[in-house]
């Protein structure tokens, strides 16, 4: 425990956590189970390209999400680029997307031949504001890319209605929504498609990888060809009917499918442990003034994966959000600012893309941070972290003065 | 052995090879060695994102190719798209490339924002004809993408001279040129960069993956950022200086680096065994009229990897190239037509891209095929396959008549 301000790592004290506490899920199924799969891959002599385990994984994920088709891809970013390119039909134009998004997303729009068109969010759900989307639609709009927040799929029905009425494709970057519901329906089947991630930091761990879910059989067939350089397969006429589709190597390897299958089988346990960590944070931080754990709403009616723990830093808190991030990182809590800055503030979009004011995205991006979460964080780690935050709260004026002084 | 025409699998006989013989290298290092790496990955808790093994692999490959920088990427296709996008500076225009190329390559040009401009090949080397390149250059040219053939890096010096004199970037899609030389210099350091593959079918097996080599430190730094969503790292000003660079997830995972490290250590043995197979094919097929094994030229002065065995089918041979492919595939020899059709004949390029006549690419693409090769092909397999081809040669008229009759 820290007793004096000088004990803080930011002032040269020993870090509270070593090894550091990450924010990712980092599920690790038993290594022996993984080795079993690996021996099978070796024996089967099928090291890549649509092997047996990828097919098993696709079937398991389609069932898990209750959708007709699952297309495994090398990573979620490629899945997003693929969907944008296919759904936008290879024509230049705009993709409507949230200003509160991962910094890579507008790059993917450009790869697919589009300009990003950023719109503001609903400040309650942190997801696309349907009113703002409606106002942003023009003849240049080729696609709507909706980004669910970690605690809500957003205004799914409203957005799909807007998209349908204007005959614009819509899909969901659902990397944080595995095993969640909207009005009781599981994610995976909304809009034209949804994209999920199998990166090690996500709920289901394939070491790396991603997948697309859809109920549209024609779209699924196009994506299967697209991820393998748009090979026509047994249908040589297909390239004529879909001349705009650009192929690439988006295939998921057997090594990742093996891990993802093991992790998927553990998903109920992962969610249970996530919930226990989240509940512990809520209890431990409840009485600390100026920080608030963002709630997972409607827990009676909706299903959540409780993967992330995000806190809001309010004016009563003695440090700024960025000072808090810096202080905690020094202590070995690898906390991260939450969607900051908003993507429309990043170069080159801040220069290339004209945007209206986005007060909600600006505000949310300034005041939140991710706390350590996932399988490498124990309940006693959470207790220790809460103790640290209590200490910061109690000695806040001294700490703020020293941190600001140190920077002068 | 086949004694009667009816014994051929194409007419219902039992296939000669079961399991089938592939054309890929398919190196399989000892599974226990791979498992050792895997346990280390688990223990190190670093499952992805620039881990220790990726760093080791990059250092080993830079040394192997005698270049300053190696940037591991998720696959070679992404590496090509990345280089096109960076070197073309995000401006629309054209990429000059060979009409004799893998069908995916023009797609990658489009992803990067360019149109492919196809040019004809040198019929001896199967690589870009410098004269044709010179004629194709215009104000719209943004990049030259040179594709070495499996037996020659091509007119490296000429092409680099053309590119330099016109101030156009040039790089090499060197997926088939690992461990080869041009005028005694190893591949890896030519042009602005070279791209290699770690796919299971290539010389060095990472199950999947690829890498870029370059001596240009600024380009290397850009690519390292680009493959990780263009994160600025410790240099926030970098996005300002390179506003055109589009990021993506192009990272290679530790699982692939582990395999590639093991396979790279075996590369001398792989090449020796490839050479033995190639020599066996040359000896066994020498007296069969109408088929010719393409030679690896200048073996005294240049280094080759002998990974592929390609034959030319001449008019004395009783079957067409495509009939030969069909017959051998039925026998379990998974042979493949060599670059056929040429890419400018494929939809949508045949419609979208105006090209001059390309007699050399047309001719080469009609008359060649890959024979089974790599670690899963034994010398006795080669002997059996030669016996089959002798039988086809001896009974060619009957076989041709039956195959053509069967199709009527």
PDB file of C-alpha atoms in Angstrom, chain A residues 113-350:
ATOM      1  CA  UNK A 113     -12.575   3.605 -51.656  1.00  0.00           C
ATOM      2  CA  UNK A 114     -14.722   5.884 -49.485  1.00  0.00           C
ATOM      3  CA  UNK A 115     -14.462   9.007 -47.375  1.00  0.00           C
ATOM      4  CA  UNK A 116     -15.544   8.740 -43.767  1.00  0.00           C
ATOM      5  CA  UNK A 117     -18.506  10.907 -42.816  1.00  0.00           C
ATOM      6  CA  UNK A 118     -18.419  11.288 -39.031  1.00  0.00           C
ATOM      7  CA  UNK A 119     -21.594  11.849 -37.033  1.00  0.00           C
ATOM      8  CA  UNK A 120     -22.217  12.450 -33.369  1.00  0.00           C
ATOM      9  CA  UNK A 121     -23.336   9.876 -30.832  1.00  0.00           C
ATOM     10  CA  UNK A 122     -26.173   9.426 -28.404  1.00  0.00           C
ATOM     11  CA  UNK A 123     -24.496  10.546 -25.142  1.00  0.00           C
ATOM     12  CA  UNK A 124     -26.367   7.892 -23.129  1.00  0.00           C
ATOM     13  CA  UNK A 125     -25.486   4.854 -25.255  1.00  0.00           C
ATOM     14  CA  UNK A 126     -22.211   6.116 -26.841  1.00  0.00           C
ATOM     15  CA  UNK A 127     -23.533   4.840 -30.203  1.00  0.00           C
ATOM     16  CA  UNK A 128     -24.706   6.440 -33.460  1.00  0.00           C
ATOM     17  CA  UNK A 129     -27.455   9.015 -32.975  1.00  0.00           C
ATOM     18  CA  UNK A 130     -30.202   8.066 -35.482  1.00  0.00           C
ATOM     19  CA  UNK A 131     -31.170  11.729 -35.877  1.00  0.00           C
ATOM     20  CA  UNK A 132     -27.617  12.659 -36.800  1.00  0.00           C
ATOM     21  CA  UNK A 133     -27.446   9.738 -39.223  1.00  0.00           C
ATOM     22  CA  UNK A 134     -30.660  10.833 -40.902  1.00  0.00           C
ATOM     23  CA  UNK A 135     -29.263  14.346 -41.319  1.00  0.00           C
ATOM     24  CA  UNK A 136     -25.976  13.032 -42.724  1.00  0.00           C
ATOM     25  CA  UNK A 137     -27.451  10.873 -45.479  1.00  0.00           C
ATOM     26  CA  UNK A 138     -27.001  12.200 -49.000  1.00  0.00           C
ATOM     27  CA  UNK A 139     -26.652  10.850 -52.525  1.00  0.00           C
ATOM     28  CA  UNK A 140     -22.998  10.203 -51.707  1.00  0.00           C
ATOM     29  CA  UNK A 141     -23.820   7.800 -48.848  1.00  0.00           C
ATOM     30  CA  UNK A 142     -22.818   4.221 -49.674  1.00  0.00           C
ATOM     31  CA  UNK A 143     -22.990   2.545 -46.300  1.00  0.00           C
ATOM     32  CA  UNK A 144     -23.716   3.065 -42.605  1.00  0.00           C
ATOM     33  CA  UNK A 145     -21.216   1.521 -40.191  1.00  0.00           C
ATOM     34  CA  UNK A 146     -22.689   1.301 -36.712  1.00  0.00           C
ATOM     35  CA  UNK A 147     -20.401   0.818 -33.736  1.00  0.00           C
ATOM     36  CA  UNK A 148     -22.070  -0.707 -30.672  1.00  0.00           C
ATOM     37  CA  UNK A 149     -20.617   0.454 -27.372  1.00  0.00           C
ATOM     38  CA  UNK A 150     -19.311  -2.059 -24.845  1.00  0.00           C
ATOM     39  CA  UNK A 151     -22.562  -1.789 -22.896  1.00  0.00           C
ATOM     40  CA  UNK A 152     -25.150  -1.353 -25.678  1.00  0.00           C
ATOM     41  CA  UNK A 153     -25.693  -2.403 -29.300  1.00  0.00           C
ATOM     42  CA  UNK A 154     -27.206   1.063 -29.746  1.00  0.00           C
ATOM     43  CA  UNK A 155     -30.337   2.113 -31.600  1.00  0.00           C
ATOM     44  CA  UNK A 156     -30.372  -1.022 -33.714  1.00  0.00           C
ATOM     45  CA  UNK A 157     -33.994  -0.934 -34.876  1.00  0.00           C
ATOM     46  CA  UNK A 158     -34.043   2.814 -35.541  1.00  0.00           C
ATOM     47  CA  UNK A 159     -30.824   2.691 -37.546  1.00  0.00           C
ATOM     48  CA  UNK A 160     -31.925  -0.317 -39.585  1.00  0.00           C
ATOM     49  CA  UNK A 161     -35.203   1.450 -40.316  1.00  0.00           C
ATOM     50  CA  UNK A 162     -33.390   4.592 -41.507  1.00  0.00           C
ATOM     51  CA  UNK A 163     -31.051   2.507 -43.659  1.00  0.00           C
ATOM     52  CA  UNK A 164     -33.846   0.481 -45.167  1.00  0.00           C
ATOM     53  CA  UNK A 165     -35.999   3.512 -45.927  1.00  0.00           C
ATOM     54  CA  UNK A 166     -33.104   5.092 -47.828  1.00  0.00           C
ATOM     55  CA  UNK A 167     -31.965   1.794 -49.368  1.00  0.00           C
ATOM     56  CA  UNK A 168     -28.504   2.098 -47.834  1.00  0.00           C
ATOM     57  CA  UNK A 169     -26.611  -0.951 -46.506  1.00  0.00           C
ATOM     58  CA  UNK A 170     -25.838  -1.007 -42.789  1.00  0.00           C
ATOM     59  CA  UNK A 171     -23.534  -3.234 -40.790  1.00  0.00           C
ATOM     60  CA  UNK A 172     -22.219  -3.381 -37.242  1.00  0.00           C
ATOM     61  CA  UNK A 173     -18.650  -3.318 -35.972  1.00  0.00           C
ATOM     62  CA  UNK A 174     -19.625  -5.589 -33.072  1.00  0.00           C
ATOM     63  CA  UNK A 175     -16.174  -6.447 -31.730  1.00  0.00           C
ATOM     64  CA  UNK A 176     -17.296  -5.585 -28.211  1.00  0.00           C
ATOM     65  CA  UNK A 177     -20.776  -7.161 -28.442  1.00  0.00           C
ATOM     66  CA  UNK A 178     -20.130 -10.905 -28.499  1.00  0.00           C
ATOM     67  CA  UNK A 179     -22.813 -12.695 -26.452  1.00  0.00           C
ATOM     68  CA  UNK A 180     -24.875  -9.527 -25.971  1.00  0.00           C
ATOM     69  CA  UNK A 181     -28.526  -8.911 -26.792  1.00  0.00           C
ATOM     70  CA  UNK A 182     -30.692  -6.084 -28.090  1.00  0.00           C
ATOM     71  CA  UNK A 183     -34.300  -6.389 -26.948  1.00  0.00           C
ATOM     72  CA  UNK A 184     -33.559  -9.993 -26.113  1.00  0.00           C
ATOM     73  CA  UNK A 185     -32.230 -10.867 -29.575  1.00  0.00           C
ATOM     74  CA  UNK A 186     -28.541 -11.922 -29.758  1.00  0.00           C
ATOM     75  CA  UNK A 187     -26.035  -9.861 -31.709  1.00  0.00           C
ATOM     76  CA  UNK A 188     -24.896 -11.366 -35.007  1.00  0.00           C
ATOM     77  CA  UNK A 189     -28.049 -11.074 -37.084  1.00  0.00           C
ATOM     78  CA  UNK A 190     -28.562  -7.305 -37.182  1.00  0.00           C
ATOM     79  CA  UNK A 191     -28.384  -5.198 -40.360  1.00  0.00           C
ATOM     80  CA  UNK A 192     -26.763  -6.649 -43.443  1.00  0.00           C
ATOM     81  CA  UNK A 193     -23.944  -8.149 -41.394  1.00  0.00           C
ATOM     82  CA  UNK A 194     -21.929  -7.857 -38.184  1.00  0.00           C
ATOM     83  CA  UNK A 195     -18.169  -8.078 -37.706  1.00  0.00           C
ATOM     84  CA  UNK A 196     -16.508  -9.622 -34.649  1.00  0.00           C
ATOM     85  CA  UNK A 197     -12.908  -9.989 -33.517  1.00  0.00           C
ATOM     86  CA  UNK A 198     -10.936 -13.000 -32.285  1.00  0.00           C
ATOM     87  CA  UNK A 199      -7.958 -10.913 -31.167  1.00  0.00           C
ATOM     88  CA  UNK A 200      -6.394 -12.079 -27.918  1.00  0.00           C
ATOM     89  CA  UNK A 201      -7.742  -9.018 -26.103  1.00  0.00           C
ATOM     90  CA  UNK A 202     -11.372  -9.768 -27.072  1.00  0.00           C
ATOM     91  CA  UNK A 203     -13.932 -11.994 -25.346  1.00  0.00           C
ATOM     92  CA  UNK A 204     -13.264 -15.032 -27.573  1.00  0.00           C
ATOM     93  CA  UNK A 205      -9.527 -15.487 -28.135  1.00  0.00           C
ATOM     94  CA  UNK A 206      -8.145 -16.869 -31.393  1.00  0.00           C
ATOM     95  CA  UNK A 207      -4.711 -15.229 -30.727  1.00  0.00           C
ATOM     96  CA  UNK A 208      -5.787 -13.076 -33.712  1.00  0.00           C
ATOM     97  CA  UNK A 209      -8.605 -13.248 -36.266  1.00  0.00           C
ATOM     98  CA  UNK A 210     -12.174 -12.204 -36.823  1.00  0.00           C
ATOM     99  CA  UNK A 211     -15.433 -13.223 -38.409  1.00  0.00           C
ATOM    100  CA  UNK A 212     -18.486 -11.857 -40.185  1.00  0.00           C
ATOM    101  CA  UNK A 213     -22.031 -13.005 -39.462  1.00  0.00           C
ATOM    102  CA  UNK A 214     -24.968 -12.547 -41.806  1.00  0.00           C
ATOM    103  CA  UNK A 215     -28.305 -14.053 -42.731  1.00  0.00           C
ATOM    104  CA  UNK A 216     -27.832 -12.996 -46.369  1.00  0.00           C
ATOM    105  CA  UNK A 217     -26.719 -16.063 -48.333  1.00  0.00           C
ATOM    106  CA  UNK A 218     -25.663 -14.124 -51.407  1.00  0.00           C
ATOM    107  CA  UNK A 219     -23.506 -11.752 -49.354  1.00  0.00           C
ATOM    108  CA  UNK A 220     -21.979 -14.731 -47.530  1.00  0.00           C
ATOM    109  CA  UNK A 221     -21.029 -16.416 -50.821  1.00  0.00           C
ATOM    110  CA  UNK A 222     -19.412 -13.202 -52.078  1.00  0.00           C
ATOM    111  CA  UNK A 223     -17.396 -12.810 -48.857  1.00  0.00           C
ATOM    112  CA  UNK A 224     -16.180 -16.415 -49.008  1.00  0.00           C
ATOM    113  CA  UNK A 225     -14.807 -15.778 -52.481  1.00  0.00           C
ATOM    114  CA  UNK A 226     -13.512 -12.308 -51.617  1.00  0.00           C
ATOM    115  CA  UNK A 227     -11.369 -13.519 -48.700  1.00  0.00           C
ATOM    116  CA  UNK A 228      -9.600 -15.930 -51.074  1.00  0.00           C
ATOM    117  CA  UNK A 229      -8.599 -13.420 -53.796  1.00  0.00           C
ATOM    118  CA  UNK A 230     -12.091 -13.517 -55.294  1.00  0.00           C
ATOM    119  CA  UNK A 231     -11.531 -16.985 -56.736  1.00  0.00           C
ATOM    120  CA  UNK A 232     -14.655 -17.844 -58.712  1.00  0.00           C
ATOM    121  CA  UNK A 233     -14.669 -21.442 -57.457  1.00  0.00           C
ATOM    122  CA  UNK A 234     -17.030 -23.651 -59.386  1.00  0.00           C
ATOM    123  CA  UNK A 235     -18.963 -20.682 -60.786  1.00  0.00           C
ATOM    124  CA  UNK A 236     -16.935 -18.908 -63.480  1.00  0.00           C
ATOM    125  CA  UNK A 237     -19.833 -16.523 -64.222  1.00  0.00           C
ATOM    126  CA  UNK A 238     -19.735 -15.024 -60.742  1.00  0.00           C
ATOM    127  CA  UNK A 239     -17.041 -12.460 -61.567  1.00  0.00           C
ATOM    128  CA  UNK A 240     -19.324 -11.084 -64.280  1.00  0.00           C
ATOM    129  CA  UNK A 241     -22.237 -10.664 -61.880  1.00  0.00           C
ATOM    130  CA  UNK A 242     -20.134  -9.013 -59.144  1.00  0.00           C
ATOM    131  CA  UNK A 243     -17.452  -7.138 -61.094  1.00  0.00           C
ATOM    132  CA  UNK A 244     -16.922  -4.587 -58.323  1.00  0.00           C
ATOM    133  CA  UNK A 245     -15.797  -7.084 -55.684  1.00  0.00           C
ATOM    134  CA  UNK A 246     -12.089  -6.806 -54.872  1.00  0.00           C
ATOM    135  CA  UNK A 247     -10.400  -9.899 -53.544  1.00  0.00           C
ATOM    136  CA  UNK A 248      -7.604 -10.144 -51.006  1.00  0.00           C
ATOM    137  CA  UNK A 249      -6.076 -12.702 -48.670  1.00  0.00           C
ATOM    138  CA  UNK A 250      -8.460 -12.505 -45.727  1.00  0.00           C
ATOM    139  CA  UNK A 251      -8.353 -16.170 -44.764  1.00  0.00           C
ATOM    140  CA  UNK A 252      -8.169 -17.300 -41.154  1.00  0.00           C
ATOM    141  CA  UNK A 253      -5.524 -19.926 -40.460  1.00  0.00           C
ATOM    142  CA  UNK A 254      -6.169 -23.251 -38.689  1.00  0.00           C
ATOM    143  CA  UNK A 255      -3.893 -22.173 -35.814  1.00  0.00           C
ATOM    144  CA  UNK A 256      -6.350 -19.424 -34.901  1.00  0.00           C
ATOM    145  CA  UNK A 257      -9.474 -21.491 -35.442  1.00  0.00           C
ATOM    146  CA  UNK A 258      -8.080 -24.086 -33.007  1.00  0.00           C
ATOM    147  CA  UNK A 259      -7.631 -21.506 -30.246  1.00  0.00           C
ATOM    148  CA  UNK A 260     -10.948 -19.788 -30.941  1.00  0.00           C
ATOM    149  CA  UNK A 261     -12.836 -23.098 -30.698  1.00  0.00           C
ATOM    150  CA  UNK A 262     -11.332 -23.729 -27.246  1.00  0.00           C
ATOM    151  CA  UNK A 263     -12.053 -20.180 -26.098  1.00  0.00           C
ATOM    152  CA  UNK A 264     -15.615 -20.194 -27.426  1.00  0.00           C
ATOM    153  CA  UNK A 265     -16.330 -23.298 -25.336  1.00  0.00           C
ATOM    154  CA  UNK A 266     -15.287 -21.310 -22.260  1.00  0.00           C
ATOM    155  CA  UNK A 267     -17.370 -18.228 -22.990  1.00  0.00           C
ATOM    156  CA  UNK A 268     -19.973 -18.724 -20.227  1.00  0.00           C
ATOM    157  CA  UNK A 269     -17.217 -18.993 -17.641  1.00  0.00           C
ATOM    158  CA  UNK A 270     -15.471 -15.928 -19.043  1.00  0.00           C
ATOM    159  CA  UNK A 271     -18.648 -13.870 -18.768  1.00  0.00           C
ATOM    160  CA  UNK A 272     -19.261 -15.080 -15.210  1.00  0.00           C
ATOM    161  CA  UNK A 273     -15.751 -14.101 -14.159  1.00  0.00           C
ATOM    162  CA  UNK A 274     -16.084 -10.757 -15.976  1.00  0.00           C
ATOM    163  CA  UNK A 275     -19.310 -10.089 -14.091  1.00  0.00           C
ATOM    164  CA  UNK A 276     -17.622 -10.891 -10.771  1.00  0.00           C
ATOM    165  CA  UNK A 277     -14.801  -8.447 -11.588  1.00  0.00           C
ATOM    166  CA  UNK A 278     -17.261  -5.775 -12.691  1.00  0.00           C
ATOM    167  CA  UNK A 279     -19.363  -6.219  -9.544  1.00  0.00           C
ATOM    168  CA  UNK A 280     -16.228  -6.015  -7.413  1.00  0.00           C
ATOM    169  CA  UNK A 281     -15.204  -2.756  -9.070  1.00  0.00           C
ATOM    170  CA  UNK A 282     -18.705  -1.327  -8.523  1.00  0.00           C
ATOM    171  CA  UNK A 283     -18.623  -2.247  -4.834  1.00  0.00           C
ATOM    172  CA  UNK A 284     -15.021  -1.184  -4.203  1.00  0.00           C
ATOM    173  CA  UNK A 285     -15.283   2.165  -5.987  1.00  0.00           C
ATOM    174  CA  UNK A 286     -18.821   3.068  -4.858  1.00  0.00           C
ATOM    175  CA  UNK A 287     -17.736   5.466  -2.132  1.00  0.00           C
ATOM    176  CA  UNK A 288     -14.886   7.202  -3.936  1.00  0.00           C
ATOM    177  CA  UNK A 289     -16.065  10.674  -4.914  1.00  0.00           C
ATOM    178  CA  UNK A 290     -15.612  11.793  -8.527  1.00  0.00           C
ATOM    179  CA  UNK A 291     -15.305   8.463 -10.257  1.00  0.00           C
ATOM    180  CA  UNK A 292     -18.249   6.424 -11.488  1.00  0.00           C
ATOM    181  CA  UNK A 293     -18.218   2.947 -12.998  1.00  0.00           C
ATOM    182  CA  UNK A 294     -20.329   2.993 -16.172  1.00  0.00           C
ATOM    183  CA  UNK A 295     -23.239   0.615 -15.609  1.00  0.00           C
ATOM    184  CA  UNK A 296     -24.315  -2.296 -17.788  1.00  0.00           C
ATOM    185  CA  UNK A 297     -27.975  -1.319 -18.179  1.00  0.00           C
ATOM    186  CA  UNK A 298     -31.106  -3.511 -18.119  1.00  0.00           C
ATOM    187  CA  UNK A 299     -29.318  -6.518 -16.653  1.00  0.00           C
ATOM    188  CA  UNK A 300     -32.631  -8.226 -16.034  1.00  0.00           C
ATOM    189  CA  UNK A 301     -33.705  -8.099 -19.660  1.00  0.00           C
ATOM    190  CA  UNK A 302     -30.498  -7.829 -21.700  1.00  0.00           C
ATOM    191  CA  UNK A 303     -27.423 -10.010 -21.811  1.00  0.00           C
ATOM    192  CA  UNK A 304     -23.951  -8.415 -21.475  1.00  0.00           C
ATOM    193  CA  UNK A 305     -20.438  -9.838 -21.606  1.00  0.00           C
ATOM    194  CA  UNK A 306     -19.071  -7.516 -18.858  1.00  0.00           C
ATOM    195  CA  UNK A 307     -15.718  -7.565 -20.646  1.00  0.00           C
ATOM    196  CA  UNK A 308     -14.817  -3.941 -20.020  1.00  0.00           C
ATOM    197  CA  UNK A 309     -14.793  -1.737 -16.979  1.00  0.00           C
ATOM    198  CA  UNK A 310     -14.902   1.950 -17.861  1.00  0.00           C
ATOM    199  CA  UNK A 311     -15.050   4.782 -15.358  1.00  0.00           C
ATOM    200  CA  UNK A 312     -16.118   8.364 -15.776  1.00  0.00           C
ATOM    201  CA  UNK A 313     -13.906  10.989 -14.134  1.00  0.00           C
ATOM    202  CA  UNK A 314     -15.992  13.841 -12.774  1.00  0.00           C
ATOM    203  CA  UNK A 315     -14.946  17.346 -11.655  1.00  0.00           C
ATOM    204  CA  UNK A 316     -14.785  16.300  -7.973  1.00  0.00           C
ATOM    205  CA  UNK A 317     -11.911  13.981  -8.860  1.00  0.00           C
ATOM    206  CA  UNK A 318      -8.623  15.763  -8.142  1.00  0.00           C
ATOM    207  CA  UNK A 319      -6.823  14.771 -11.355  1.00  0.00           C
ATOM    208  CA  UNK A 320      -7.685  15.149 -15.012  1.00  0.00           C
ATOM    209  CA  UNK A 321      -8.491  11.990 -16.959  1.00  0.00           C
ATOM    210  CA  UNK A 322      -5.073  12.087 -18.661  1.00  0.00           C
ATOM    211  CA  UNK A 323      -3.262  12.610 -15.356  1.00  0.00           C
ATOM    212  CA  UNK A 324      -5.163   9.649 -13.946  1.00  0.00           C
ATOM    213  CA  UNK A 325      -4.143   7.485 -16.899  1.00  0.00           C
ATOM    214  CA  UNK A 326      -0.502   8.527 -16.490  1.00  0.00           C
ATOM    215  CA  UNK A 327      -0.522   7.874 -12.740  1.00  0.00           C
ATOM    216  CA  UNK A 328      -2.128   4.444 -13.042  1.00  0.00           C
ATOM    217  CA  UNK A 329       0.112   3.368 -15.926  1.00  0.00           C
ATOM    218  CA  UNK A 330       3.157   4.088 -13.776  1.00  0.00           C
ATOM    219  CA  UNK A 331       1.675   1.807 -11.105  1.00  0.00           C
ATOM    220  CA  UNK A 332       1.480  -1.040 -13.604  1.00  0.00           C
ATOM    221  CA  UNK A 333      -2.249  -0.707 -14.269  1.00  0.00           C
ATOM    222  CA  UNK A 334      -2.264  -0.484 -18.053  1.00  0.00           C
ATOM    223  CA  UNK A 335      -5.372   1.699 -18.198  1.00  0.00           C
ATOM    224  CA  UNK A 336      -6.348   3.386 -21.430  1.00  0.00           C
ATOM    225  CA  UNK A 337      -8.250   6.546 -22.332  1.00  0.00           C
ATOM    226  CA  UNK A 338     -11.662   5.638 -23.783  1.00  0.00           C
ATOM    227  CA  UNK A 339     -11.964   6.619 -27.474  1.00  0.00           C
ATOM    228  CA  UNK A 340      -9.755   9.645 -27.134  1.00  0.00           C
ATOM    229  CA  UNK A 341      -9.450  11.800 -29.120  1.00  0.00           C
ATOM    230  CA  UNK A 342     -12.605  11.224 -31.168  1.00  0.00           C
ATOM    231  CA  UNK A 343     -11.619  10.165 -34.688  1.00  0.00           C
ATOM    232  CA  UNK A 344     -12.673  13.394 -36.399  1.00  0.00           C
ATOM    233  CA  UNK A 345      -9.927  15.156 -34.383  1.00  0.00           C
ATOM    234  CA  UNK A 346      -7.175  12.905 -35.757  1.00  0.00           C
ATOM    235  CA  UNK A 347      -4.931  13.771 -38.661  1.00  0.00           C
ATOM    236  CA  UNK A 348      -5.639  13.576 -41.624  1.00  0.00           C
ATOM    237  CA  UNK A 349      -9.418  13.504 -40.997  1.00  0.00           C
ATOM    238  CA  UNK A 350      -9.303  16.775 -39.059  1.00  0.00           C
TER     239      UNK A 350
END
